mmCIF file of C-alpha atoms in Angstrom:
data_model
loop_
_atom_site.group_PDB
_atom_site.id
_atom_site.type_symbol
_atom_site.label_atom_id
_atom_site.label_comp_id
_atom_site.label_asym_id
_atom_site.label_seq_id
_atom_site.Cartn_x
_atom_site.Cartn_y
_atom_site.Cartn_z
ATOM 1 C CA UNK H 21 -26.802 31.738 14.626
ATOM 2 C CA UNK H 22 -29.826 34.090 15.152
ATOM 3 C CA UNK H 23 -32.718 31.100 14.515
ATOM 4 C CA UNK H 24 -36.118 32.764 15.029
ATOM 5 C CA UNK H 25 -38.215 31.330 17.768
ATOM 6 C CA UNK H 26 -42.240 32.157 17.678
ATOM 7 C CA UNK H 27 -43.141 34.123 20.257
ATOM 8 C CA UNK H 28 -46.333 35.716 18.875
ATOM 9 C CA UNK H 29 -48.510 33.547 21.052
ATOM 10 C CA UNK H 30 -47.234 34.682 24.150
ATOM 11 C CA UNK H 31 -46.304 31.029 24.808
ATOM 12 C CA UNK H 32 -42.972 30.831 25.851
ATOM 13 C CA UNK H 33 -43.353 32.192 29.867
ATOM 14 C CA UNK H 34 -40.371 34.529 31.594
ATOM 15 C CA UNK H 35 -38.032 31.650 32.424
ATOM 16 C CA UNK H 36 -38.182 30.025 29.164
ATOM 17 C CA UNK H 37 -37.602 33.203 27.051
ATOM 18 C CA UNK H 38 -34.423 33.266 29.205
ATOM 19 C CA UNK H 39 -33.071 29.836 29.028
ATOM 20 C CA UNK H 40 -33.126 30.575 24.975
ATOM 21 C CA UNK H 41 -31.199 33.586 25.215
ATOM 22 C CA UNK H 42 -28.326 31.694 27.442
ATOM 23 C CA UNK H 43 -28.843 28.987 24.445
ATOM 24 C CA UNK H 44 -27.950 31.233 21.725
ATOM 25 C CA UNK H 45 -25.369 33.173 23.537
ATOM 26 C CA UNK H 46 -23.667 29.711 24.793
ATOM 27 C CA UNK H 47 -23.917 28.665 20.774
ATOM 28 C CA UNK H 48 -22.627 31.710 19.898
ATOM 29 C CA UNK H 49 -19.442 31.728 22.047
ATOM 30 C CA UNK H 50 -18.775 28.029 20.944
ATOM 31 C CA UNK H 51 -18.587 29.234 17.194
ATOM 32 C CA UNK H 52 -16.202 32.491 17.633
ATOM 33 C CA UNK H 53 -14.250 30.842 15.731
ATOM 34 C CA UNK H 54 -16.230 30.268 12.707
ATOM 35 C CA UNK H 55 -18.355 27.333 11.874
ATOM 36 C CA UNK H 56 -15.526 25.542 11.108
ATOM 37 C CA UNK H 57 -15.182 25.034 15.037
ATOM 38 C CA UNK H 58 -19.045 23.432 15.474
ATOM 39 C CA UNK H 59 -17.870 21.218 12.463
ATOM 40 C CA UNK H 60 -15.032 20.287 13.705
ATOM 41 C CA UNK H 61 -16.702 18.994 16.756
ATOM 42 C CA UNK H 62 -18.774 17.403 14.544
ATOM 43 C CA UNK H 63 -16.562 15.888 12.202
ATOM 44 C CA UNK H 64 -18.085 12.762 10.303
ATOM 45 C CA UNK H 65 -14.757 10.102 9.666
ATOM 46 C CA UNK H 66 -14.974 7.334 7.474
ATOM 47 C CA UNK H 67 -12.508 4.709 6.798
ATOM 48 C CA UNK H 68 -11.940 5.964 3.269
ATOM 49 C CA UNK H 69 -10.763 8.886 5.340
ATOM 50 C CA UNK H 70 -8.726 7.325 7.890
ATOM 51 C CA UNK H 71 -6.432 5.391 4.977
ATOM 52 C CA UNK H 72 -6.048 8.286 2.791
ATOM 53 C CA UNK H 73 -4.897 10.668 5.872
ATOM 54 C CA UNK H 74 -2.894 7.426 6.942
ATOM 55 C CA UNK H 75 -1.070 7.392 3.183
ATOM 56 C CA UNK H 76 -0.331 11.078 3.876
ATOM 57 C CA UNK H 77 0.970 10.663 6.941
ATOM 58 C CA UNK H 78 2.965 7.931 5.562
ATOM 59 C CA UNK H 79 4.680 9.571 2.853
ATOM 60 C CA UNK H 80 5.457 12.943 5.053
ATOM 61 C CA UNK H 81 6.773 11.216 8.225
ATOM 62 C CA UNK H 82 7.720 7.431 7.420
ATOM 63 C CA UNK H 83 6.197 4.540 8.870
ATOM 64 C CA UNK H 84 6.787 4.697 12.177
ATOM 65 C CA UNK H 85 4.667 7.914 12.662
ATOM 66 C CA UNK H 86 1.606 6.113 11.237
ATOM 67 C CA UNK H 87 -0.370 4.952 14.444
ATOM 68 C CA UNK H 88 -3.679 5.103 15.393
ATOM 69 C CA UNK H 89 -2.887 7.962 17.882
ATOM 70 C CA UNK H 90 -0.990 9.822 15.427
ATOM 71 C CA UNK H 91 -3.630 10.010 12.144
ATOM 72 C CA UNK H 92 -6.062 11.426 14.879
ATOM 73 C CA UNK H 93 -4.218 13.834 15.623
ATOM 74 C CA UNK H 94 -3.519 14.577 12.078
ATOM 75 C CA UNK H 95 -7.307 14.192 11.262
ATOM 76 C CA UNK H 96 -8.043 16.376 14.360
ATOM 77 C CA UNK H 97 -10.504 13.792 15.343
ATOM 78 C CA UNK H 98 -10.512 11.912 18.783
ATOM 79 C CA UNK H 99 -9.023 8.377 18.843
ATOM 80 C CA UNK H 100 -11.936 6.495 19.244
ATOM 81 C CA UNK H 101 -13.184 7.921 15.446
ATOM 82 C CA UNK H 102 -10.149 6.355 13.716
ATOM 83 C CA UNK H 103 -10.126 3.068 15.791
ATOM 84 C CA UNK H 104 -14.181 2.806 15.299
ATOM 85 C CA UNK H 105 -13.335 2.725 11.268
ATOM 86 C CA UNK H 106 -9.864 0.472 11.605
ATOM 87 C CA UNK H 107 -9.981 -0.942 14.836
ATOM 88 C CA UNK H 108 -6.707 -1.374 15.057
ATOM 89 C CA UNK H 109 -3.365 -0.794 13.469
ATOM 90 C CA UNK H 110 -2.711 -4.029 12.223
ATOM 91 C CA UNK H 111 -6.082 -3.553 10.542
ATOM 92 C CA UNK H 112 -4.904 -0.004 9.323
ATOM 93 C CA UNK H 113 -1.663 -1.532 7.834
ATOM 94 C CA UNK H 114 -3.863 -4.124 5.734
ATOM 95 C CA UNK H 115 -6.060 -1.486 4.259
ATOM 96 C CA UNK H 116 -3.080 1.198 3.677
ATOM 97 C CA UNK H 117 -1.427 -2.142 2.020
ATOM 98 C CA UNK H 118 -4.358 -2.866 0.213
ATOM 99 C CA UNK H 119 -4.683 1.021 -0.855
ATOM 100 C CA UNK H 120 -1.401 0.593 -2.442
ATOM 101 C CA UNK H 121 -1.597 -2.000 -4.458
ATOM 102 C CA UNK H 122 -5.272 -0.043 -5.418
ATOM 103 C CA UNK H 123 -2.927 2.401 -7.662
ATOM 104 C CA UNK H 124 -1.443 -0.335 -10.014
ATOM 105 C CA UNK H 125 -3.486 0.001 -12.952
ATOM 106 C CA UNK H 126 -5.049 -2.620 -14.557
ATOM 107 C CA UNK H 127 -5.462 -1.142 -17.800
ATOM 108 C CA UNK H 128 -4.097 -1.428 -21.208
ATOM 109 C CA UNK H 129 -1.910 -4.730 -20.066
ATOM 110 C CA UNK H 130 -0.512 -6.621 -23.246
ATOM 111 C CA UNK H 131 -1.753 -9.343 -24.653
ATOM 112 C CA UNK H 132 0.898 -11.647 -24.792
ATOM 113 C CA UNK H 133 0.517 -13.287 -21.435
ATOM 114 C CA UNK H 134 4.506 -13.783 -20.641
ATOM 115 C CA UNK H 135 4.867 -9.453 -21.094
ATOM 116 C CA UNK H 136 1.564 -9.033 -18.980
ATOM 117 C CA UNK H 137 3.158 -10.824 -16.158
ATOM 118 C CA UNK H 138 6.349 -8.793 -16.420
ATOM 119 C CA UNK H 139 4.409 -5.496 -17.282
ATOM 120 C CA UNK H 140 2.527 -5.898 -13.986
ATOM 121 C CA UNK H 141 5.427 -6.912 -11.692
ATOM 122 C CA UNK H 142 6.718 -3.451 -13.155
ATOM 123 C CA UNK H 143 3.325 -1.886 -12.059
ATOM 124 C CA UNK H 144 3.456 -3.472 -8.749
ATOM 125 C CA UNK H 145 7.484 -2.142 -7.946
ATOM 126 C CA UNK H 146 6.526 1.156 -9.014
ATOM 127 C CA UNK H 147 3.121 1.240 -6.644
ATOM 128 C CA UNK H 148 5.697 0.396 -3.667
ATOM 129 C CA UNK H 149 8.025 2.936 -4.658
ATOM 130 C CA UNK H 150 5.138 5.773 -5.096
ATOM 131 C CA UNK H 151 5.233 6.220 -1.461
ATOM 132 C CA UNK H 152 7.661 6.410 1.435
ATOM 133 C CA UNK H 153 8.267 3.049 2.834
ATOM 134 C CA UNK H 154 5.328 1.478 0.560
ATOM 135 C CA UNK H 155 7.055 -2.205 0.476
ATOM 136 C CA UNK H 156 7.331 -2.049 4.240
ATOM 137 C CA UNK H 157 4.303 -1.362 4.825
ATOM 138 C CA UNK H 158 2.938 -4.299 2.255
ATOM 139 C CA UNK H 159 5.720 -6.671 3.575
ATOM 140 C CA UNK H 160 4.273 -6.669 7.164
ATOM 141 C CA UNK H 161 1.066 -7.643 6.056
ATOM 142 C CA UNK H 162 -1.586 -10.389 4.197
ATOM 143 C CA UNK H 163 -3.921 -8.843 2.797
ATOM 144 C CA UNK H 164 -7.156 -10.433 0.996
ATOM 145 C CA UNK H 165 -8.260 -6.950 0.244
ATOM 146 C CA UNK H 166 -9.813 -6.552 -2.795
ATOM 147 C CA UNK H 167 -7.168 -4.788 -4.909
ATOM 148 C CA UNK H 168 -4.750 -7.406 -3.807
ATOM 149 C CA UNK H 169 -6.929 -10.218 -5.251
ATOM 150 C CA UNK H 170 -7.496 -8.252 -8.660
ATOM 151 C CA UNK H 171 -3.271 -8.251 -9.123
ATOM 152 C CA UNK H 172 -2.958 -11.618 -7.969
ATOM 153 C CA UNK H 173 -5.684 -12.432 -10.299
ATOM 154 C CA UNK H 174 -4.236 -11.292 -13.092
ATOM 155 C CA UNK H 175 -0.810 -12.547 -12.592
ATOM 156 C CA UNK H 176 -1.888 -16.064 -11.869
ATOM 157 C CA UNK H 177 -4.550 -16.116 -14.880
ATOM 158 C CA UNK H 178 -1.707 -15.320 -17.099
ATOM 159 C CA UNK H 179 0.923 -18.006 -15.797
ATOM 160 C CA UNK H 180 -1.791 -20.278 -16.479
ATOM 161 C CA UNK H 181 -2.423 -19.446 -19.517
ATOM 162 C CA UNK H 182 1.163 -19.729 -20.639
ATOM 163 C CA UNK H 183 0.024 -23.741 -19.622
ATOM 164 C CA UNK H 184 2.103 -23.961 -16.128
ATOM 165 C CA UNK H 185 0.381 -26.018 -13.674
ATOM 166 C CA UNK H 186 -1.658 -24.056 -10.751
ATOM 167 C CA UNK H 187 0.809 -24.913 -8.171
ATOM 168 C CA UNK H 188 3.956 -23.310 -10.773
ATOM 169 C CA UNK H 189 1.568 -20.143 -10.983
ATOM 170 C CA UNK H 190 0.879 -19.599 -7.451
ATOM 171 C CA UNK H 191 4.070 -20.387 -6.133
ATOM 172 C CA UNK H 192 5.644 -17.924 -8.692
ATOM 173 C CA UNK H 193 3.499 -15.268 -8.392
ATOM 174 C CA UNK H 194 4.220 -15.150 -4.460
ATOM 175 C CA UNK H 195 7.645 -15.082 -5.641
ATOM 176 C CA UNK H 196 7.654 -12.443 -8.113
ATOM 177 C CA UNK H 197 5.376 -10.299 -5.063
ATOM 178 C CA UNK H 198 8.268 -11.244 -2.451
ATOM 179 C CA UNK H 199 11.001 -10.592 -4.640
ATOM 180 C CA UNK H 200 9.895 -7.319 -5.536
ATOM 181 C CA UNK H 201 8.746 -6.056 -2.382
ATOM 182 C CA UNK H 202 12.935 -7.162 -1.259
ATOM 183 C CA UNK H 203 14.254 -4.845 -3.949
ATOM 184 C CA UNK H 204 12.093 -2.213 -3.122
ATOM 185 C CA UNK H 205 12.651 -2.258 0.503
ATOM 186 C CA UNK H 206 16.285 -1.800 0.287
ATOM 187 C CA UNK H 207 15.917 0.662 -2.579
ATOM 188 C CA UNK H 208 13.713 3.028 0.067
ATOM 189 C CA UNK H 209 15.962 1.825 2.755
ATOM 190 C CA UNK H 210 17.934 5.055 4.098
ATOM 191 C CA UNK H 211 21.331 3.964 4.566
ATOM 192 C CA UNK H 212 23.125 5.823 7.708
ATOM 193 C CA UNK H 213 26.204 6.474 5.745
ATOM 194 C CA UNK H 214 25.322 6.852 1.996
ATOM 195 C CA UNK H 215 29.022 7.131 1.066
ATOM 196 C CA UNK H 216 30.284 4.236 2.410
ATOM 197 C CA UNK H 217 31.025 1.797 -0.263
ATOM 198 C CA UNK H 218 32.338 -1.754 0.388
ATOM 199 C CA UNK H 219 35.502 -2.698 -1.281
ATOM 200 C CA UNK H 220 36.228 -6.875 -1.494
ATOM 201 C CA UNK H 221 39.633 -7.808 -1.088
ATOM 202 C CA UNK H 222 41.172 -9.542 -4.316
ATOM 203 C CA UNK H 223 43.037 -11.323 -2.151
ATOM 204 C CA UNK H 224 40.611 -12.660 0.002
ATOM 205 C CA UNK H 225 37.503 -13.103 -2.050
ATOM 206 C CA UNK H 226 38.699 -13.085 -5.324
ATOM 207 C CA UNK H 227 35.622 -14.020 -7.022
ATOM 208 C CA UNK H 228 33.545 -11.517 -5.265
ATOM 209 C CA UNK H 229 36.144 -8.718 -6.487
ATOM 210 C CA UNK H 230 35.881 -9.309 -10.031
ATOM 211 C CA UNK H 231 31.918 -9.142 -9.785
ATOM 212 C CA UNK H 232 32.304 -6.182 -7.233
ATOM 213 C CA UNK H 233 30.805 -3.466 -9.954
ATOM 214 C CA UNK H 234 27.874 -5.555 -10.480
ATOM 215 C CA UNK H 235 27.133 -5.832 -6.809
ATOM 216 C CA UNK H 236 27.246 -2.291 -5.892
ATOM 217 C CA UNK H 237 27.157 -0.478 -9.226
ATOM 218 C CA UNK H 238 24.300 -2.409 -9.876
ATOM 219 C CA UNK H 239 20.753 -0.225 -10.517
ATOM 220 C CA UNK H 240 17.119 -1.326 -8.947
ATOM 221 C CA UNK H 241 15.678 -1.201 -12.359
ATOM 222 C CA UNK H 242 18.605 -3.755 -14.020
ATOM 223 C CA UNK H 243 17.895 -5.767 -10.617
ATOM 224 C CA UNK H 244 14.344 -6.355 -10.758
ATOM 225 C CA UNK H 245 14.241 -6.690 -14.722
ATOM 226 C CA UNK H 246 16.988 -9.546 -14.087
ATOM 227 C CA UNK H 247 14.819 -11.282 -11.459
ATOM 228 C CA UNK H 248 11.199 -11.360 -13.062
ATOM 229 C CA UNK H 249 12.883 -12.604 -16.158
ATOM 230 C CA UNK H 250 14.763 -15.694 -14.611
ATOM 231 C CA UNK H 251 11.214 -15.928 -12.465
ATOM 232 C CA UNK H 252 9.042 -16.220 -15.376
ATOM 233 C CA UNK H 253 11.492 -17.923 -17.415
ATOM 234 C CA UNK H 254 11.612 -21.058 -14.753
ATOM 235 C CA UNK H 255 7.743 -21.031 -14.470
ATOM 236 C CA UNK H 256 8.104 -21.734 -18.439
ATOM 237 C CA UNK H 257 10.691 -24.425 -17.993
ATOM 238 C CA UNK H 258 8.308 -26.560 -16.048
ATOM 239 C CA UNK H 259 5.583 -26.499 -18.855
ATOM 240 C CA UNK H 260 7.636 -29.365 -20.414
ATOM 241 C CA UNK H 261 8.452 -31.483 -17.571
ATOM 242 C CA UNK H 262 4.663 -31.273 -17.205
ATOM 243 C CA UNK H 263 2.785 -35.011 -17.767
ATOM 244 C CA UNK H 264 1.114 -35.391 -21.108
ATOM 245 C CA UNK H 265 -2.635 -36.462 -20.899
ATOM 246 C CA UNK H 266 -3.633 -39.521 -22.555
ATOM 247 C CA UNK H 267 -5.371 -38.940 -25.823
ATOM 248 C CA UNK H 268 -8.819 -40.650 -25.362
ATOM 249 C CA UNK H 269 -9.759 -42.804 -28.370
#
Protein backbone atom coordinates (compact mmCIF):
# COMPACT_ATOMS: atom_id res chain seq x y z
CA UNK A 1 0.00 0.00 0.00
CA UNK A 2 2.14 2.86 -1.47
CA UNK A 3 -0.35 5.94 -0.06
CA UNK A 4 1.31 9.23 -1.10
CA UNK A 5 2.25 11.50 1.71
CA UNK A 6 2.91 15.45 0.78
CA UNK A 7 6.14 16.28 1.20
CA UNK A 8 6.42 19.31 -1.13
CA UNK A 9 6.45 21.70 1.78
CA UNK A 10 9.38 20.44 3.30
CA UNK A 11 7.20 19.80 6.37
CA UNK A 12 7.68 16.52 7.50
CA UNK A 13 11.47 16.93 9.40
CA UNK A 14 14.25 13.84 9.23
CA UNK A 15 12.70 11.74 12.00
CA UNK A 16 9.26 11.91 10.78
CA UNK A 17 10.05 11.03 7.10
CA UNK A 18 11.50 7.93 8.83
CA UNK A 19 8.88 6.82 11.18
CA UNK A 20 6.58 6.70 7.76
CA UNK A 21 8.84 4.57 5.98
CA UNK A 22 8.95 1.91 9.10
CA UNK A 23 4.94 2.53 8.79
CA UNK A 24 4.62 1.39 5.35
CA UNK A 25 7.20 -1.26 5.49
CA UNK A 26 5.54 -2.67 8.91
CA UNK A 27 2.00 -2.47 6.74
CA UNK A 28 3.53 -4.00 4.10
CA UNK A 29 4.94 -7.11 5.85
CA UNK A 30 1.50 -7.54 7.68
CA UNK A 31 -0.26 -7.93 4.17
CA UNK A 32 2.31 -10.53 2.40
CA UNK A 33 -0.26 -12.41 2.32
CA UNK A 34 -2.72 -10.49 0.41
CA UNK A 35 -5.34 -8.18 1.70
CA UNK A 36 -7.24 -10.90 2.60
CA UNK A 37 -4.87 -11.08 5.79
CA UNK A 38 -5.60 -7.10 6.93
CA UNK A 39 -9.32 -8.21 6.40
CA UNK A 40 -9.21 -10.93 8.14
CA UNK A 41 -7.95 -9.08 11.10
CA UNK A 42 -10.57 -6.96 10.47
CA UNK A 43 -13.36 -9.13 10.01
CA UNK A 44 -16.87 -7.44 10.71
CA UNK A 45 -19.33 -10.59 12.34
CA UNK A 46 -22.83 -10.24 12.67
CA UNK A 47 -25.26 -12.52 14.19
CA UNK A 48 -26.84 -13.29 10.83
CA UNK A 49 -23.34 -14.61 10.37
CA UNK A 50 -22.74 -16.45 13.43
CA UNK A 51 -26.23 -18.69 12.85
CA UNK A 52 -25.69 -19.34 9.30
CA UNK A 53 -21.87 -20.57 9.94
CA UNK A 54 -23.51 -22.30 13.10
CA UNK A 55 -26.21 -24.23 10.57
CA UNK A 56 -23.11 -25.21 8.56
CA UNK A 57 -21.31 -26.39 11.13
CA UNK A 58 -24.29 -28.22 12.19
CA UNK A 59 -25.06 -30.13 9.23
CA UNK A 60 -21.14 -31.08 8.52
CA UNK A 61 -20.20 -32.17 12.09
CA UNK A 62 -23.50 -32.87 14.21
CA UNK A 63 -24.51 -31.10 17.14
CA UNK A 64 -22.11 -31.60 19.45
CA UNK A 65 -19.41 -29.70 17.41
CA UNK A 66 -21.59 -26.56 17.41
CA UNK A 67 -20.13 -24.41 20.37
CA UNK A 68 -19.26 -21.09 20.71
CA UNK A 69 -15.50 -22.02 20.57
CA UNK A 70 -15.94 -24.12 17.65
CA UNK A 71 -18.01 -21.60 14.98
CA UNK A 72 -15.01 -19.19 15.78
CA UNK A 73 -12.83 -21.18 14.78
CA UNK A 74 -14.79 -22.04 11.77
CA UNK A 75 -15.52 -18.26 11.18
CA UNK A 76 -11.77 -17.59 11.83
CA UNK A 77 -12.86 -14.92 14.15
CA UNK A 78 -11.80 -14.67 17.92
CA UNK A 79 -14.34 -15.90 20.52
CA UNK A 80 -15.32 -12.85 21.91
CA UNK A 81 -16.91 -11.82 18.11
CA UNK A 82 -19.33 -14.79 18.17
CA UNK A 83 -20.24 -14.51 21.94
CA UNK A 84 -20.64 -10.46 21.48
CA UNK A 85 -23.54 -11.42 18.71
CA UNK A 86 -25.02 -14.71 20.77
CA UNK A 87 -23.78 -14.39 24.05
CA UNK A 88 -24.03 -17.62 24.75
CA UNK A 89 -24.83 -21.04 23.45
CA UNK A 90 -28.04 -21.49 24.85
CA UNK A 91 -28.76 -18.22 23.07
CA UNK A 92 -27.11 -19.69 19.82
CA UNK A 93 -29.34 -22.85 20.05
CA UNK A 94 -32.59 -20.53 20.19
CA UNK A 95 -31.66 -18.58 17.14
CA UNK A 96 -30.24 -21.76 15.07
CA UNK A 97 -33.84 -23.22 16.33
CA UNK A 98 -35.53 -20.30 15.32
CA UNK A 99 -33.48 -20.29 11.84
CA UNK A 100 -34.99 -23.58 11.23
CA UNK A 101 -38.25 -23.25 11.58
CA UNK A 102 -37.40 -19.76 9.26
CA UNK A 103 -37.29 -22.34 6.13
CA UNK A 104 -40.94 -23.70 6.45
CA UNK A 105 -42.68 -21.77 3.97
CA UNK A 106 -45.63 -20.07 4.53
CA UNK A 107 -46.82 -19.87 1.15
CA UNK A 108 -49.44 -21.31 -1.00
CA UNK A 109 -51.08 -23.21 2.27
CA UNK A 110 -54.69 -24.57 1.41
CA UNK A 111 -57.59 -23.17 2.20
CA UNK A 112 -59.41 -25.65 3.89
CA UNK A 113 -58.24 -25.05 7.41
CA UNK A 114 -58.16 -28.97 8.61
CA UNK A 115 -55.39 -29.66 5.30
CA UNK A 116 -53.51 -26.33 6.29
CA UNK A 117 -52.87 -27.71 9.67
CA UNK A 118 -51.70 -31.04 8.30
CA UNK A 119 -49.88 -29.37 5.25
CA UNK A 120 -47.81 -27.37 7.76
CA UNK A 121 -47.03 -30.12 10.31
CA UNK A 122 -45.61 -31.70 6.96
CA UNK A 123 -43.62 -28.40 6.41
CA UNK A 124 -42.45 -28.31 9.89
CA UNK A 125 -41.07 -32.40 9.83
CA UNK A 126 -39.42 -31.72 6.71
CA UNK A 127 -37.60 -28.26 8.10
CA UNK A 128 -36.21 -30.67 11.01
CA UNK A 129 -35.15 -33.21 8.70
CA UNK A 130 -33.34 -30.55 6.21
CA UNK A 131 -30.49 -30.57 8.51
CA UNK A 132 -28.41 -32.92 10.63
CA UNK A 133 -29.86 -33.23 14.01
CA UNK A 134 -32.47 -30.26 13.26
CA UNK A 135 -35.22 -31.71 15.88
CA UNK A 136 -32.50 -31.89 18.48
CA UNK A 137 -31.50 -28.90 18.21
CA UNK A 138 -35.36 -27.40 18.31
CA UNK A 139 -36.22 -29.97 21.10
CA UNK A 140 -33.67 -28.42 23.56
CA UNK A 141 -35.04 -25.18 23.22
CA UNK A 142 -38.22 -22.39 23.60
CA UNK A 143 -38.02 -20.22 21.35
CA UNK A 144 -40.31 -16.93 20.93
CA UNK A 145 -38.31 -16.11 17.90
CA UNK A 146 -40.09 -14.68 15.33
CA UNK A 147 -40.39 -17.51 12.79
CA UNK A 148 -41.57 -19.70 15.57
CA UNK A 149 -44.52 -17.36 16.33
CA UNK A 150 -45.47 -17.05 12.48
CA UNK A 151 -45.93 -21.27 12.45
CA UNK A 152 -47.54 -21.30 15.64
CA UNK A 153 -49.67 -18.60 14.34
CA UNK A 154 -50.84 -20.21 11.65
CA UNK A 155 -51.50 -23.52 13.13
CA UNK A 156 -53.48 -22.17 16.01
CA UNK A 157 -55.53 -19.60 13.70
CA UNK A 158 -56.60 -22.56 11.76
CA UNK A 159 -57.70 -24.95 14.75
CA UNK A 160 -59.71 -22.10 15.64
CA UNK A 161 -61.22 -21.62 12.84
CA UNK A 162 -62.31 -25.21 12.50
CA UNK A 163 -64.44 -23.75 15.93
CA UNK A 164 -62.23 -25.70 18.73
CA UNK A 165 -61.94 -23.76 21.79
CA UNK A 166 -58.43 -21.78 22.38
CA UNK A 167 -57.32 -24.10 25.00
CA UNK A 168 -58.09 -27.43 22.25
CA UNK A 169 -55.89 -25.29 19.73
CA UNK A 170 -53.02 -24.53 21.83
CA UNK A 171 -52.76 -27.62 23.55
CA UNK A 172 -52.83 -29.44 20.12
CA UNK A 173 -50.65 -27.49 18.34
CA UNK A 174 -47.85 -28.10 21.12
CA UNK A 175 -48.73 -31.55 20.48
CA UNK A 176 -48.56 -31.83 16.88
CA UNK A 177 -44.83 -29.62 17.41
CA UNK A 178 -43.78 -32.36 20.14
CA UNK A 179 -44.92 -35.19 18.32
CA UNK A 180 -43.17 -34.36 15.33
CA UNK A 181 -40.03 -33.21 16.63
CA UNK A 182 -40.17 -37.27 18.50
CA UNK A 183 -40.42 -38.83 15.06
CA UNK A 184 -37.90 -36.84 13.67
CA UNK A 185 -35.42 -37.29 16.34
CA UNK A 186 -35.35 -40.95 16.13
CA UNK A 187 -35.58 -40.85 12.34
CA UNK A 188 -31.97 -38.74 12.43
CA UNK A 189 -31.03 -40.82 15.35
CA UNK A 190 -27.84 -42.98 14.22
CA UNK A 191 -28.40 -46.27 15.55
CA UNK A 192 -24.93 -48.10 16.64
CA UNK A 193 -25.93 -51.28 15.01
CA UNK A 194 -28.25 -50.54 12.00
CA UNK A 195 -28.81 -54.27 11.40
CA UNK A 196 -29.98 -55.28 14.47
CA UNK A 197 -33.62 -55.92 14.30
CA UNK A 198 -35.75 -56.95 17.33
CA UNK A 199 -37.69 -60.09 17.02
CA UNK A 200 -40.85 -60.52 19.82
CA UNK A 201 -41.34 -63.83 21.00
CA UNK A 202 -44.88 -65.34 20.00
CA UNK A 203 -44.70 -67.00 22.93
CA UNK A 204 -44.08 -64.42 25.22
CA UNK A 205 -45.74 -61.35 23.83
CA UNK A 206 -48.04 -62.65 21.56
CA UNK A 207 -49.80 -59.56 20.77
CA UNK A 208 -46.72 -57.62 20.14
CA UNK A 209 -45.65 -60.45 17.51
CA UNK A 210 -48.53 -60.25 15.37
CA UNK A 211 -48.12 -56.31 15.14
CA UNK A 212 -44.23 -56.83 14.94
CA UNK A 213 -44.14 -55.61 11.00
CA UNK A 214 -45.91 -52.56 11.86
CA UNK A 215 -43.52 -51.69 14.63
CA UNK A 216 -40.35 -52.03 12.84
CA UNK A 217 -41.38 -52.17 9.18
CA UNK A 218 -43.13 -49.20 9.85
CA UNK A 219 -41.90 -45.85 7.62
CA UNK A 220 -41.48 -42.10 9.25
CA UNK A 221 -43.72 -40.77 6.61
CA UNK A 222 -46.80 -43.55 7.41
CA UNK A 223 -45.85 -42.60 11.19
CA UNK A 224 -46.26 -39.02 11.24
CA UNK A 225 -49.26 -39.01 8.63
CA UNK A 226 -50.94 -41.52 11.26
CA UNK A 227 -50.29 -39.16 14.19
CA UNK A 228 -51.35 -35.59 12.84
CA UNK A 229 -54.45 -37.27 11.61
CA UNK A 230 -55.64 -38.87 14.99
CA UNK A 231 -54.20 -35.25 16.44
CA UNK A 232 -56.38 -33.16 14.40
CA UNK A 233 -59.09 -35.54 14.30
CA UNK A 234 -59.49 -35.35 18.39
CA UNK A 235 -59.15 -31.48 18.29
CA UNK A 236 -62.43 -31.91 15.96
CA UNK A 237 -64.13 -34.28 18.34
CA UNK A 238 -64.23 -31.69 21.04
CA UNK A 239 -66.06 -29.07 18.79
CA UNK A 240 -69.26 -30.95 19.81
CA UNK A 241 -68.82 -31.53 23.38
CA UNK A 242 -68.29 -27.75 23.22
CA UNK A 243 -71.30 -25.63 25.28
CA UNK A 244 -73.85 -24.03 23.03
CA UNK A 245 -74.36 -20.21 23.65
CA UNK A 246 -77.67 -19.05 24.52
CA UNK A 247 -79.48 -17.45 21.65
CA UNK A 248 -80.28 -13.88 22.92
CA UNK A 249 -83.89 -12.87 22.19
Amino acid sequence: MDTPVDEGDGSLSGGERQQVSIARTTLKDSTKGGRGSLQKGRKRVSRDDVVAESLALLDESGIAAVTLRGVAKRMQVHLNSVSFQVNTKARLFELLADAILGELSLNDLPEDPRDRIAEMSRRLRLALLAHRDGARVVAGTKVLESNTLHVAEVIVAAFLELGTSEAVAARTAWALHCLLIGLVQEEQFERSDPASRYEASAEKYPTLARVERLFMDDTFDERSEFGIAALISHALSTIEALPRRRLRR
